[in-house]
């Protein structure tokens, strides 16, 4: 942990210094064929504009689809071929800007000159390191490539510099890690490698596009502190893109708030967080769950902007402490066989001795860092791990029957009553199936419904229950937003009338407004249908909102277990305290 707040700036640029980057009247549209165009940034003929000063951090914030990433990727034209850009993006090419060096317009720069600029003067760090790193090349080769291309280093010089870069971004055993492949590293280590690659040629501007969204809170904290430290030590500027205002408040000097391709508000971080002028900014700040306690429902952005925020907060519906236990887990353990030596194998214990009871209509939150065993435990409840991959033991009691002892045929009848919602709404739906086929297939397999017409009526009713209309039956997943797809995934689970839902990071990929909608939906369904949830997440604020009891896991073991309010108000274990300390708290006054 750094002594200063992550957003503390280094030596600021002198007053009157020209901006490093100035975006003026930028408009971006995409050609869709048949003469149609979709406006993504600068809609209605009105472009957007903002500036990035030398050695400063500017944050672009807003919901998914607001135009944040399109704006950032326009700087280096990392957009699809059907993109059309207009306006000006002015780049100050000389560090000694005060000498009168004229800026260059990146929109008018020839392709070859722009390629020379990419990676050398302006570099990018993207959201998903696994899709950005080449899986067939080792880390050393990928780090050496920009060093050899832009700086002309020899192979040996590039390898030595690559090891120095890994050490600088905090990767342990950097010399040895040069021979590692991306899949051999954790998500946090992969993101550190991406940052090292971006910094290889000492750029003057680093664009970080949602670099911490998929990471747990402690790794997220490490990454934003690393970015802030490197920004100061290298005297560079940072364009930080995020939908998480709590995170932005800890790193940004200036904030630009976007919605539907337009800038709603921009200014100093202290002013934006202390006295936001725009209704949308106030709504973004207000719709996120709180660690201090929450109403029964979260208000979404449209409700805030409609003035509904003035309505009195509704108290949470009390849970029945004597509700019957629907799922009881006793000393659950799950291991995996890993290769060891030429022909041997060793046992990796992913989950050890986990026990809990889940009552009808209650929610058990499960939190911990990546690798803590949360997901392995959740998948074990549904027997979704291949037994041949490693031993499992303990008891998972559902209506008095141990699921671990059931035959495959017996598990099939029970599995329909325990369903799972996965993290990624884009990967969990078959792109070749219509929504109707997605909902009807499980009912057909399990013999639910009297006939095809009855099943279709059930599907329509479920869509309405999750906030979608019947017209969605004929559409495909790609025609829906991420939040709508997650609603479809929830509806698919409900087709089998389950009693328990395992939600594995089910809202972590969603922006704050859509997240609030899905969390409200889950609470409504629980109240209406008496569902029980095992809610797995690394976001303690979300867990605080939806959970009755919380398990804290570390290295496959439960280290603390108590009510949600007790865990967050007075955590006993140092590990839980560290998780809480890592949560972004919003604006940090610059010291």
Coordinates of C-alpha atoms in Angstrom, one line a residue:
X1 CA 0.0 0.0 0.0
X2 CA 1.2 3.4 -0.8
X3 CA 1.4 6.1 1.9
X4 CA -0.3 8.7 -0.2
X5 CA -3.8 8.3 -1.8
X6 CA -3.6 6.6 -5.2
X7 CA -4.7 9.7 -7.0
X8 CA -2.1 12.0 -5.5
X9 CA -0.4 13.7 -8.4
X10 CA 3.3 14.2 -9.0
X11 CA 4.8 17.5 -10.0
X12 CA 1.9 19.3 -11.8
X13 CA 2.3 20.9 -15.2
X14 CA 3.1 24.7 -15.0
X15 CA 0.1 27.0 -15.3
X16 CA -0.5 27.9 -19.0
X17 CA 1.2 24.8 -20.3
X18 CA -0.6 23.6 -23.4
X19 CA -2.6 20.3 -23.0
X20 CA -1.0 17.1 -23.9
X21 CA -4.2 16.0 -25.7
X22 CA -7.1 18.1 -26.7
X23 CA -10.3 16.6 -28.2
X24 CA -12.4 19.1 -30.0
X25 CA -15.9 18.5 -31.5
X26 CA -15.3 14.7 -31.8
X27 CA -18.1 12.7 -33.5
X28 CA -18.0 9.0 -34.2
X29 CA -20.5 7.0 -36.2
X30 CA -20.6 3.4 -37.5
X31 CA -21.8 2.5 -41.0
X32 CA -24.4 -0.3 -40.8
X33 CA -25.1 -0.9 -44.5
X34 CA -28.0 0.3 -46.7
X35 CA -26.8 3.9 -46.0
X36 CA -27.6 3.6 -42.2
X37 CA -25.4 5.0 -39.6
X38 CA -25.3 4.6 -35.8
X39 CA -24.1 7.6 -33.9
X40 CA -21.9 6.5 -31.0
X41 CA -20.2 9.7 -29.9
X42 CA -21.3 13.3 -30.4
X43 CA -25.0 12.7 -31.4
X44 CA -27.3 15.1 -33.1
X45 CA -24.4 16.9 -34.8
X46 CA -23.0 18.1 -31.5
X47 CA -19.5 16.8 -30.8
X48 CA -17.7 16.3 -27.5
X49 CA -14.5 17.8 -26.2
X50 CA -12.1 17.7 -23.3
X51 CA -8.4 18.1 -22.5
X52 CA -5.7 16.1 -20.8
X53 CA -3.0 18.2 -19.2
X54 CA 0.6 16.9 -18.8
X55 CA 1.1 14.6 -15.8
X56 CA -2.6 14.5 -14.9
X57 CA -5.3 11.8 -14.7
X58 CA -8.6 12.3 -16.5
X59 CA -11.4 9.8 -16.0
X60 CA -14.1 9.0 -18.5
X61 CA -17.1 7.6 -16.6
X62 CA -20.6 6.5 -17.6
X63 CA -22.8 3.4 -18.2
X64 CA -22.1 0.8 -20.9
X65 CA -22.9 2.3 -24.3
X66 CA -22.2 5.8 -23.2
X67 CA -19.3 6.2 -25.7
X68 CA -16.3 6.0 -23.2
X69 CA -14.3 3.3 -25.0
X70 CA -15.2 4.6 -28.5
X71 CA -13.9 8.0 -27.5
X72 CA -10.6 6.6 -26.1
X73 CA -10.1 4.2 -29.0
X74 CA -10.6 7.1 -31.4
X75 CA -7.4 8.7 -30.2
X76 CA -5.3 6.0 -31.9
X77 CA -8.0 4.9 -34.4
X78 CA -8.3 1.4 -32.8
X79 CA -11.9 1.2 -34.1
X80 CA -13.5 -1.1 -36.7
X81 CA -13.2 -0.2 -40.4
X82 CA -16.8 0.9 -40.5
X83 CA -16.2 3.8 -38.1
X84 CA -16.4 7.4 -39.3
X85 CA -14.6 10.1 -37.2
X86 CA -14.8 13.8 -37.5
X87 CA -13.6 16.8 -35.4
X88 CA -10.0 17.2 -34.1
X89 CA -7.8 15.2 -31.7
X90 CA -4.8 17.5 -31.1
X91 CA -1.6 15.8 -29.7
X92 CA 1.4 17.8 -28.4
X93 CA 4.4 16.0 -29.9
X94 CA 7.1 17.8 -28.0
X95 CA 7.7 17.6 -24.2
X96 CA 9.0 21.2 -24.4
X97 CA 5.6 22.5 -25.4
X98 CA 6.3 25.9 -24.0
X99 CA 8.8 26.4 -26.9
X100 CA 5.8 26.8 -29.2
X101 CA 5.7 23.4 -30.9
X102 CA 2.5 23.1 -32.9
X103 CA 0.1 20.2 -32.0
X104 CA -0.7 17.6 -34.6
X105 CA -4.2 16.4 -35.5
X106 CA -4.3 12.6 -35.0
X107 CA -7.4 12.4 -37.2
X108 CA -5.3 13.7 -40.1
X109 CA -2.2 11.7 -39.4
X110 CA -1.1 9.1 -42.1
X111 CA -1.5 5.5 -41.1
X112 CA 2.2 4.9 -41.0
X113 CA 2.9 7.9 -38.7
X114 CA 0.0 6.8 -36.4
X115 CA 1.4 3.3 -36.1
X116 CA 4.7 4.8 -35.1
X117 CA 2.9 6.8 -32.4
X118 CA 1.0 3.7 -31.0
X119 CA 2.8 2.0 -28.1
X120 CA 5.6 4.5 -28.2
X121 CA 4.0 7.9 -27.2
X122 CA 0.5 6.7 -26.5
X123 CA -0.2 3.2 -25.1
X124 CA -3.3 1.3 -24.0
X125 CA -4.2 -1.2 -21.3
X126 CA -7.4 -3.1 -22.0
X127 CA -10.1 -4.6 -19.8
X128 CA -9.5 -8.3 -20.4
X129 CA -5.8 -9.3 -20.4
X130 CA -6.5 -12.9 -21.5
X131 CA -8.0 -11.6 -24.8
X132 CA -5.2 -9.0 -25.2
X133 CA -2.2 -11.3 -24.6
X134 CA -1.2 -13.9 -27.2
X135 CA -1.8 -17.3 -25.7
X136 CA 0.9 -19.0 -27.9
X137 CA 3.8 -16.7 -27.1
X138 CA 5.6 -16.5 -23.8
X139 CA 5.6 -13.3 -21.8
X140 CA 9.2 -12.5 -22.6
X141 CA 8.5 -12.5 -26.4
X142 CA 5.4 -10.3 -26.0
X143 CA 7.3 -7.8 -23.9
X144 CA 10.3 -7.7 -26.1
X145 CA 8.3 -7.0 -29.3
X146 CA 7.6 -3.3 -28.7
X147 CA 11.1 -2.7 -27.4
X148 CA 12.7 -4.1 -30.5
X149 CA 10.2 -2.5 -32.9
X150 CA 10.1 1.0 -31.4
X151 CA 13.5 1.3 -29.7
X152 CA 15.6 -0.9 -31.9
X153 CA 17.0 -3.0 -29.0
X154 CA 18.7 -6.3 -29.6
X155 CA 17.1 -9.6 -28.5
X156 CA 19.3 -9.8 -25.4
X157 CA 18.8 -6.1 -24.5
X158 CA 15.0 -6.5 -25.0
X159 CA 14.9 -9.5 -22.7
X160 CA 16.9 -7.8 -20.0
X161 CA 14.6 -4.7 -20.2
X162 CA 11.5 -6.9 -20.2
X163 CA 12.7 -8.4 -16.8
X164 CA 13.2 -4.9 -15.5
X165 CA 9.7 -3.9 -16.5
X166 CA 8.1 -7.0 -14.8
X167 CA 10.0 -6.1 -11.7
X168 CA 8.8 -2.5 -11.9
X169 CA 5.1 -3.5 -12.1
X170 CA 5.5 -6.0 -9.2
X171 CA 5.5 -9.4 -10.8
X172 CA 7.5 -11.8 -8.5
X173 CA 10.5 -13.6 -9.9
X174 CA 10.5 -11.5 -13.1
X175 CA 13.4 -13.3 -14.9
X176 CA 11.7 -16.6 -14.5
X177 CA 8.3 -15.3 -15.5
X178 CA 9.6 -14.3 -18.9
X179 CA 9.3 -17.9 -19.9
X180 CA 5.7 -18.2 -18.6
X181 CA 2.6 -18.2 -20.9
X182 CA -0.4 -16.1 -20.1
X183 CA -2.5 -19.0 -18.8
X184 CA 0.1 -19.7 -16.2
X185 CA -0.5 -16.4 -14.5
X186 CA -3.3 -15.1 -12.4
X187 CA -5.6 -12.3 -13.6
X188 CA -3.8 -9.7 -11.6
X189 CA -0.4 -10.8 -12.9
X190 CA -1.7 -10.8 -16.5
X191 CA -2.9 -7.2 -16.0
X192 CA 0.5 -6.3 -14.6
X193 CA 2.1 -7.8 -17.7
X194 CA -0.3 -5.7 -19.9
X195 CA 0.8 -2.5 -18.0
X196 CA 4.5 -3.5 -18.4
X197 CA 3.9 -3.9 -22.2
X198 CA 2.2 -0.5 -22.4
X199 CA 5.0 1.2 -20.4
X200 CA 7.8 -0.5 -22.4
X201 CA 8.5 2.5 -24.6
X202 CA 7.9 5.1 -21.9
X203 CA 4.7 6.7 -23.3
X204 CA 3.6 10.1 -22.4
X205 CA -0.1 9.1 -22.3
X206 CA -1.5 5.8 -21.0
X207 CA -5.1 4.9 -21.9
X208 CA -6.5 2.4 -19.3
X209 CA -9.9 1.0 -20.5
X210 CA -11.6 -0.6 -17.5
X211 CA -8.3 -2.2 -16.4
X212 CA -9.7 -3.5 -13.1
X213 CA -13.3 -4.5 -13.8
X214 CA -12.7 -8.3 -13.7
X215 CA -10.4 -8.2 -10.7
X216 CA -11.2 -8.7 -7.0
X217 CA -11.0 -5.7 -4.6
X218 CA -7.5 -6.3 -3.3
X219 CA -6.0 -6.8 -6.8
X220 CA -8.0 -3.9 -8.0
X221 CA -6.5 -1.8 -5.2
X222 CA -3.0 -2.9 -6.2
X223 CA -3.5 -2.1 -9.8
X224 CA -4.8 1.5 -9.3
X225 CA -2.0 2.2 -6.8
X226 CA 0.5 0.8 -9.3
X227 CA -0.9 3.0 -12.1
X228 CA -0.8 6.1 -9.9
X229 CA 2.7 5.4 -8.8
X230 CA 4.0 4.8 -12.4
X231 CA 2.2 7.9 -13.6
X232 CA 4.1 10.0 -11.1
X233 CA 7.5 8.3 -11.4
X234 CA 7.4 8.4 -15.2
X235 CA 5.8 11.9 -15.4
X236 CA 3.1 10.7 -17.8
X237 CA -0.7 11.4 -18.2
X238 CA -3.4 8.8 -17.7
X239 CA -6.8 8.5 -19.4
X240 CA -8.7 6.2 -17.1
X241 CA -12.0 4.7 -18.3
X242 CA -14.5 3.2 -15.8
X243 CA -18.1 2.9 -14.8
X244 CA -17.2 2.7 -11.1
X245 CA -17.2 6.2 -9.6
X246 CA -15.9 5.0 -6.3
X247 CA -12.7 3.8 -8.1
X248 CA -12.5 6.9 -10.2
X249 CA -12.7 9.2 -7.2
X250 CA -9.4 7.6 -5.8
X251 CA -7.3 8.1 -8.9
X252 CA -8.6 11.0 -11.1
X253 CA -7.7 14.7 -11.1
X254 CA -10.5 15.6 -13.5
X255 CA -13.7 13.6 -14.4
X256 CA -15.7 13.6 -17.6
X257 CA -19.2 12.1 -17.3
X258 CA -20.7 10.7 -20.5
X259 CA -24.1 9.3 -21.4
X260 CA -25.5 8.2 -24.7
X261 CA -22.5 9.6 -26.6
X262 CA -22.6 13.1 -25.0
X263 CA -20.7 14.7 -22.2
X264 CA -23.1 15.5 -19.4
X265 CA -20.6 17.1 -17.0
X266 CA -16.8 17.6 -16.6
X267 CA -14.6 19.2 -14.0
X268 CA -12.2 18.8 -11.1
X269 CA -12.8 15.5 -9.2
X270 CA -13.4 17.4 -5.9
X271 CA -16.2 19.4 -7.5
X272 CA -17.8 16.5 -9.3
X273 CA -17.9 14.3 -6.2
X274 CA -18.7 17.1 -3.8
X275 CA -21.3 19.1 -5.7
X276 CA -22.3 17.4 -9.0
X277 CA -24.2 19.7 -11.2
X278 CA -25.9 17.2 -13.5
X279 CA -28.8 15.0 -12.6
X280 CA -27.2 12.0 -14.3
X281 CA -23.9 12.4 -12.3
X282 CA -25.9 12.5 -9.1
X283 CA -27.8 9.4 -10.2
X284 CA -24.6 7.5 -10.9
X285 CA -23.2 8.4 -7.5
X286 CA -26.5 7.3 -5.8
X287 CA -27.4 4.0 -7.4
X288 CA -24.5 1.9 -6.1
X289 CA -25.0 -0.2 -3.0
X290 CA -23.5 1.1 0.3
X291 CA -21.5 -0.6 2.9
X292 CA -23.3 1.3 5.6
X293 CA -26.8 -0.2 5.0
X294 CA -29.3 -0.1 2.2
X295 CA -33.1 0.3 1.5
X296 CA -35.1 -2.7 0.4
X297 CA -34.6 -1.6 -3.3
X298 CA -31.9 0.3 -5.0
X299 CA -33.0 3.2 -7.1
X300 CA -31.9 3.1 -10.7
X301 CA -30.7 6.0 -12.9
X302 CA -34.0 6.7 -14.6
X303 CA -35.8 6.8 -11.2
X304 CA -33.2 9.3 -9.8
X305 CA -33.5 11.5 -12.8
X306 CA -37.3 11.5 -12.6
X307 CA -37.0 12.9 -9.1
X308 CA -38.0 9.7 -7.3
X309 CA -35.0 10.0 -5.1
X310 CA -37.0 12.2 -2.8
X311 CA -39.3 9.3 -1.9
X312 CA -38.7 7.9 1.6
X313 CA -36.5 4.8 1.8
X314 CA -38.4 1.6 2.2
X315 CA -37.3 -0.7 4.9
X316 CA -36.0 -4.2 4.0
X317 CA -38.5 -7.0 4.3
X318 CA -37.6 -9.0 7.4
X319 CA -36.5 -12.7 6.9
X320 CA -38.0 -15.5 8.9
X321 CA -35.1 -16.8 11.1
X322 CA -37.0 -20.1 11.6
X323 CA -37.5 -20.8 7.9
X324 CA -36.8 -24.4 6.9
X325 CA -33.3 -25.3 5.8
X326 CA -33.3 -26.2 2.1
X327 CA -29.5 -26.9 1.7
X328 CA -27.0 -28.0 4.3
X329 CA -23.3 -28.4 3.5
X330 CA -21.1 -30.3 5.9
X331 CA -17.3 -30.4 5.6
X332 CA -17.3 -30.1 1.8
X333 CA -13.9 -30.6 0.2
X334 CA -12.8 -30.6 -3.4
X335 CA -9.4 -31.3 -4.9
X336 CA -7.9 -31.4 -8.4
X337 CA -5.1 -33.5 -9.8
X338 CA -2.3 -31.5 -11.3
X339 CA 0.6 -32.9 -13.3
X340 CA 3.8 -33.4 -11.4
X341 CA 7.1 -34.5 -12.9
X342 CA 7.1 -36.6 -16.1
X343 CA 4.3 -39.1 -15.2
X344 CA 3.2 -38.2 -11.7
X345 CA 0.5 -36.0 -10.3
X346 CA -0.2 -34.0 -7.1
X347 CA -3.3 -33.0 -5.3
X348 CA -4.4 -29.4 -5.2
X349 CA -6.9 -28.7 -2.4
X350 CA -9.3 -26.0 -3.8
X351 CA -12.0 -26.3 -1.1
X352 CA -11.5 -27.6 2.4
X353 CA -14.0 -28.2 5.2
X354 CA -16.8 -25.8 4.1
X355 CA -20.0 -26.0 6.1
X356 CA -23.1 -23.9 6.1
X357 CA -26.9 -24.0 6.2
X358 CA -29.2 -22.1 3.8
X359 CA -32.8 -21.4 4.8
X360 CA -35.7 -20.9 2.4
X361 CA -36.0 -17.3 1.2
X362 CA -32.5 -16.4 2.6
X363 CA -29.3 -15.4 0.8
X364 CA -25.8 -16.6 1.7
X365 CA -23.1 -14.3 0.4
X366 CA -19.7 -15.9 -0.4
X367 CA -16.7 -13.5 -0.7
X368 CA -13.0 -13.7 -1.1
X369 CA -10.1 -13.0 -3.5
X370 CA -9.6 -14.7 -6.8
X371 CA -8.4 -18.3 -6.1
X372 CA -10.1 -18.4 -2.7
X373 CA -12.3 -21.3 -3.8
X374 CA -15.6 -19.4 -4.1
X375 CA -16.5 -20.6 -7.6
X376 CA -15.2 -24.2 -7.0
X377 CA -17.5 -24.4 -4.0
X378 CA -20.5 -23.1 -5.9
X379 CA -20.0 -25.5 -8.8
X380 CA -19.5 -28.4 -6.4
X381 CA -23.1 -27.7 -5.1
X382 CA -24.4 -28.7 -8.5
X383 CA -21.8 -31.5 -9.1
X384 CA -20.5 -29.6 -12.2
X385 CA -16.9 -30.8 -11.7
X386 CA -15.8 -34.0 -13.3
X387 CA -15.1 -36.6 -10.5
X388 CA -12.1 -38.0 -12.4
X389 CA -10.4 -34.5 -12.2
X390 CA -10.0 -34.9 -8.4
X391 CA -11.5 -36.2 -5.2
X392 CA -14.4 -34.7 -3.4
X393 CA -15.8 -35.4 0.1
X394 CA -18.2 -34.2 2.7
X395 CA -22.0 -33.9 2.4
X396 CA -24.4 -31.7 0.4
X397 CA -27.8 -32.4 1.9
X398 CA -30.9 -31.4 -0.1
X399 CA -34.1 -32.6 1.4
X400 CA -32.1 -35.1 3.5
X401 CA -30.3 -36.6 0.5
X402 CA -26.6 -36.3 0.0
X403 CA -26.0 -35.0 -3.5
X404 CA -22.5 -36.4 -3.5
X405 CA -23.8 -39.9 -3.1
X406 CA -26.5 -39.8 -5.8
X407 CA -26.2 -41.6 -9.2
X408 CA -26.2 -39.7 -12.4
X409 CA -29.9 -40.4 -13.0
X410 CA -30.9 -39.4 -9.5
X411 CA -28.8 -36.1 -9.8
X412 CA -30.7 -35.2 -13.0
X413 CA -34.0 -35.0 -11.1
X414 CA -32.5 -33.0 -8.3
X415 CA -30.4 -30.7 -10.5
X416 CA -33.5 -28.9 -11.9
X417 CA -34.2 -27.7 -8.4
X418 CA -30.7 -26.2 -7.9
X419 CA -29.8 -23.9 -10.8
X420 CA -26.8 -21.6 -11.5
X421 CA -26.4 -18.1 -13.1
X422 CA -22.9 -17.5 -14.4
X423 CA -20.9 -14.3 -14.5
X424 CA -20.7 -13.6 -18.2
X425 CA -24.1 -13.0 -19.8
X426 CA -22.4 -12.9 -23.2
X427 CA -21.0 -16.4 -22.9
X428 CA -23.8 -18.2 -21.1
X429 CA -26.4 -18.1 -23.9
X430 CA -26.2 -20.0 -27.1
X431 CA -25.8 -17.4 -29.9
X432 CA -27.6 -19.7 -32.4
X433 CA -30.7 -20.2 -30.3
X434 CA -33.5 -17.6 -30.1
X435 CA -34.5 -16.6 -26.6
X436 CA -37.6 -18.8 -27.1
X437 CA -35.5 -21.9 -27.9
X438 CA -33.2 -21.1 -24.9
X439 CA -36.2 -21.0 -22.5
X440 CA -38.2 -23.9 -24.1
X441 CA -35.3 -26.4 -24.2
X442 CA -34.9 -27.1 -20.5
X443 CA -38.7 -27.4 -20.1
X444 CA -38.8 -30.0 -22.9
X445 CA -35.9 -32.0 -21.5
X446 CA -37.4 -32.1 -18.0
X447 CA -41.0 -32.7 -19.2
X448 CA -42.4 -29.5 -17.9
X449 CA -45.7 -28.2 -19.4
X450 CA -48.6 -30.0 -20.9
X451 CA -47.7 -29.2 -24.5
X452 CA -45.8 -26.8 -26.7
X453 CA -48.4 -24.0 -26.3
X454 CA -48.3 -24.4 -22.5
X455 CA -44.5 -24.2 -22.5
X456 CA -44.5 -21.1 -24.7
X457 CA -47.0 -19.4 -22.4
X458 CA -44.7 -20.3 -19.4
X459 CA -41.8 -18.8 -21.3
X460 CA -43.7 -15.5 -22.0
X461 CA -44.8 -15.3 -18.4
X462 CA -41.2 -15.7 -17.2
X463 CA -39.9 -13.0 -19.5
X464 CA -42.5 -10.6 -18.1
X465 CA -41.4 -11.6 -14.6
X466 CA -37.8 -10.6 -15.3
X467 CA -38.8 -7.4 -17.0
X468 CA -38.8 -8.3 -20.7
X469 CA -41.8 -8.6 -23.1
X470 CA -43.0 -11.6 -25.1
X471 CA -41.5 -10.2 -28.3
X472 CA -38.1 -11.2 -27.0
X473 CA -38.9 -14.9 -27.7
X474 CA -38.1 -14.5 -31.5
X475 CA -34.9 -12.5 -30.9
X476 CA -31.3 -13.7 -30.6
X477 CA -28.8 -12.9 -27.7
X478 CA -26.8 -10.4 -29.8
X479 CA -29.9 -8.2 -30.0
X480 CA -29.8 -7.6 -26.2
X481 CA -27.7 -5.6 -23.9
X482 CA -25.6 -7.3 -21.1
X483 CA -28.2 -6.6 -18.5
X484 CA -31.0 -7.9 -20.6
X485 CA -29.0 -11.1 -21.4
X486 CA -28.5 -11.6 -17.6
X487 CA -32.3 -11.3 -17.2
X488 CA -32.8 -14.0 -19.9
X489 CA -30.2 -16.2 -18.0
X490 CA -32.2 -15.8 -14.8
X491 CA -35.5 -16.6 -16.7
X492 CA -33.9 -19.8 -18.1
X493 CA -33.1 -20.9 -14.6
X494 CA -36.7 -20.2 -13.5
X495 CA -38.2 -22.4 -16.2
X496 CA -37.4 -25.4 -14.0
X497 CA -39.0 -23.9 -10.9
X498 CA -35.8 -24.2 -8.8
X499 CA -35.6 -23.7 -5.0
X500 CA -32.0 -22.7 -4.9
X501 CA -30.0 -20.4 -7.2
X502 CA -26.2 -20.3 -7.2
X503 CA -25.2 -16.8 -8.6
X504 CA -21.5 -16.8 -9.5
X505 CA -20.4 -13.2 -9.9
X506 CA -23.8 -12.7 -11.7
X507 CA -23.7 -8.8 -11.6
X508 CA -19.9 -8.1 -11.6
X509 CA -19.8 -7.6 -15.4
X510 CA -22.7 -5.1 -15.3
X511 CA -22.5 -1.3 -14.9
X512 CA -23.9 0.3 -11.8
X513 CA -27.3 1.1 -13.1
X514 CA -28.0 -2.3 -14.7
X515 CA -26.5 -4.0 -11.6
X516 CA -29.1 -2.2 -9.5
X517 CA -31.9 -3.4 -11.8
X518 CA -30.7 -7.0 -11.6
X519 CA -30.2 -6.9 -7.8
X520 CA -33.7 -5.5 -7.4
X521 CA -35.1 -8.2 -9.7
X522 CA -33.4 -10.9 -7.6
X523 CA -34.9 -9.5 -4.4
X524 CA -38.3 -9.4 -6.0
X525 CA -38.1 -13.0 -7.2
X526 CA -37.0 -14.1 -3.8
X527 CA -39.9 -12.4 -2.1
X528 CA -42.4 -13.8 -4.6
X529 CA -41.1 -17.3 -5.1
X530 CA -39.3 -18.0 -1.8
X531 CA -36.0 -18.6 -3.6
X532 CA -32.8 -19.2 -1.7
X533 CA -29.5 -17.8 -3.1
X534 CA -25.9 -18.7 -2.8
X535 CA -24.5 -15.3 -4.0
X536 CA -20.8 -15.5 -4.9
X537 CA -19.0 -12.1 -5.4
X538 CA -15.9 -10.1 -4.7
X539 CA -17.9 -6.9 -4.3
X540 CA -18.6 -6.5 -0.6
X541 CA -21.0 -3.6 -1.1
X542 CA -23.2 -5.8 -3.4
X543 CA -23.0 -8.7 -0.9
X544 CA -24.0 -6.3 1.9
X545 CA -27.1 -5.3 0.0
X546 CA -28.4 -8.7 -0.9
X547 CA -27.1 -11.2 1.7
X548 CA -28.4 -12.2 5.1
X549 CA -25.3 -14.2 6.1
X550 CA -21.7 -14.1 4.7
X551 CA -19.0 -16.6 4.3
X552 CA -15.4 -15.2 3.8
X553 CA -13.1 -17.7 2.0
X554 CA -9.4 -17.7 1.7
X555 CA -7.3 -20.5 0.1
X556 CA -10.3 -22.8 0.0
X557 CA -11.1 -22.4 3.7
X558 CA -13.9 -20.4 5.5
X559 CA -12.1 -17.9 7.7
X560 CA -15.1 -16.0 9.0
X561 CA -18.9 -16.5 9.0
X562 CA -21.5 -14.2 10.4
X563 CA -24.5 -12.0 9.4
X564 CA -23.8 -9.5 6.7
X565 CA -24.1 -6.5 9.0
X566 CA -21.8 -8.0 11.6
X567 CA -19.1 -9.0 9.1
X568 CA -18.9 -5.5 7.6
X569 CA -19.3 -3.6 10.9
X570 CA -16.9 -5.6 13.0
X571 CA -14.8 -8.1 11.1
X572 CA -12.8 -10.3 13.4
X573 CA -10.2 -11.7 10.9
X574 CA -7.3 -9.7 9.5
X575 CA -8.1 -11.1 6.0
X576 CA -11.7 -9.8 6.2
X577 CA -10.4 -6.4 7.4
X578 CA -8.0 -6.3 4.4
X579 CA -10.8 -7.0 2.0
X580 CA -12.8 -4.2 3.5
X581 CA -9.9 -1.8 3.4
X582 CA -9.4 -2.4 -0.3
X583 CA -12.9 -1.3 -1.3
X584 CA -12.9 2.0 -3.3
X585 CA -14.5 4.7 -1.1
X586 CA -14.9 7.5 -3.6
X587 CA -13.2 10.8 -3.7
X588 CA -9.9 11.1 -1.7
X589 CA -8.8 14.6 -0.9
X590 CA -5.4 15.2 -2.5
X591 CA -2.7 15.8 0.2

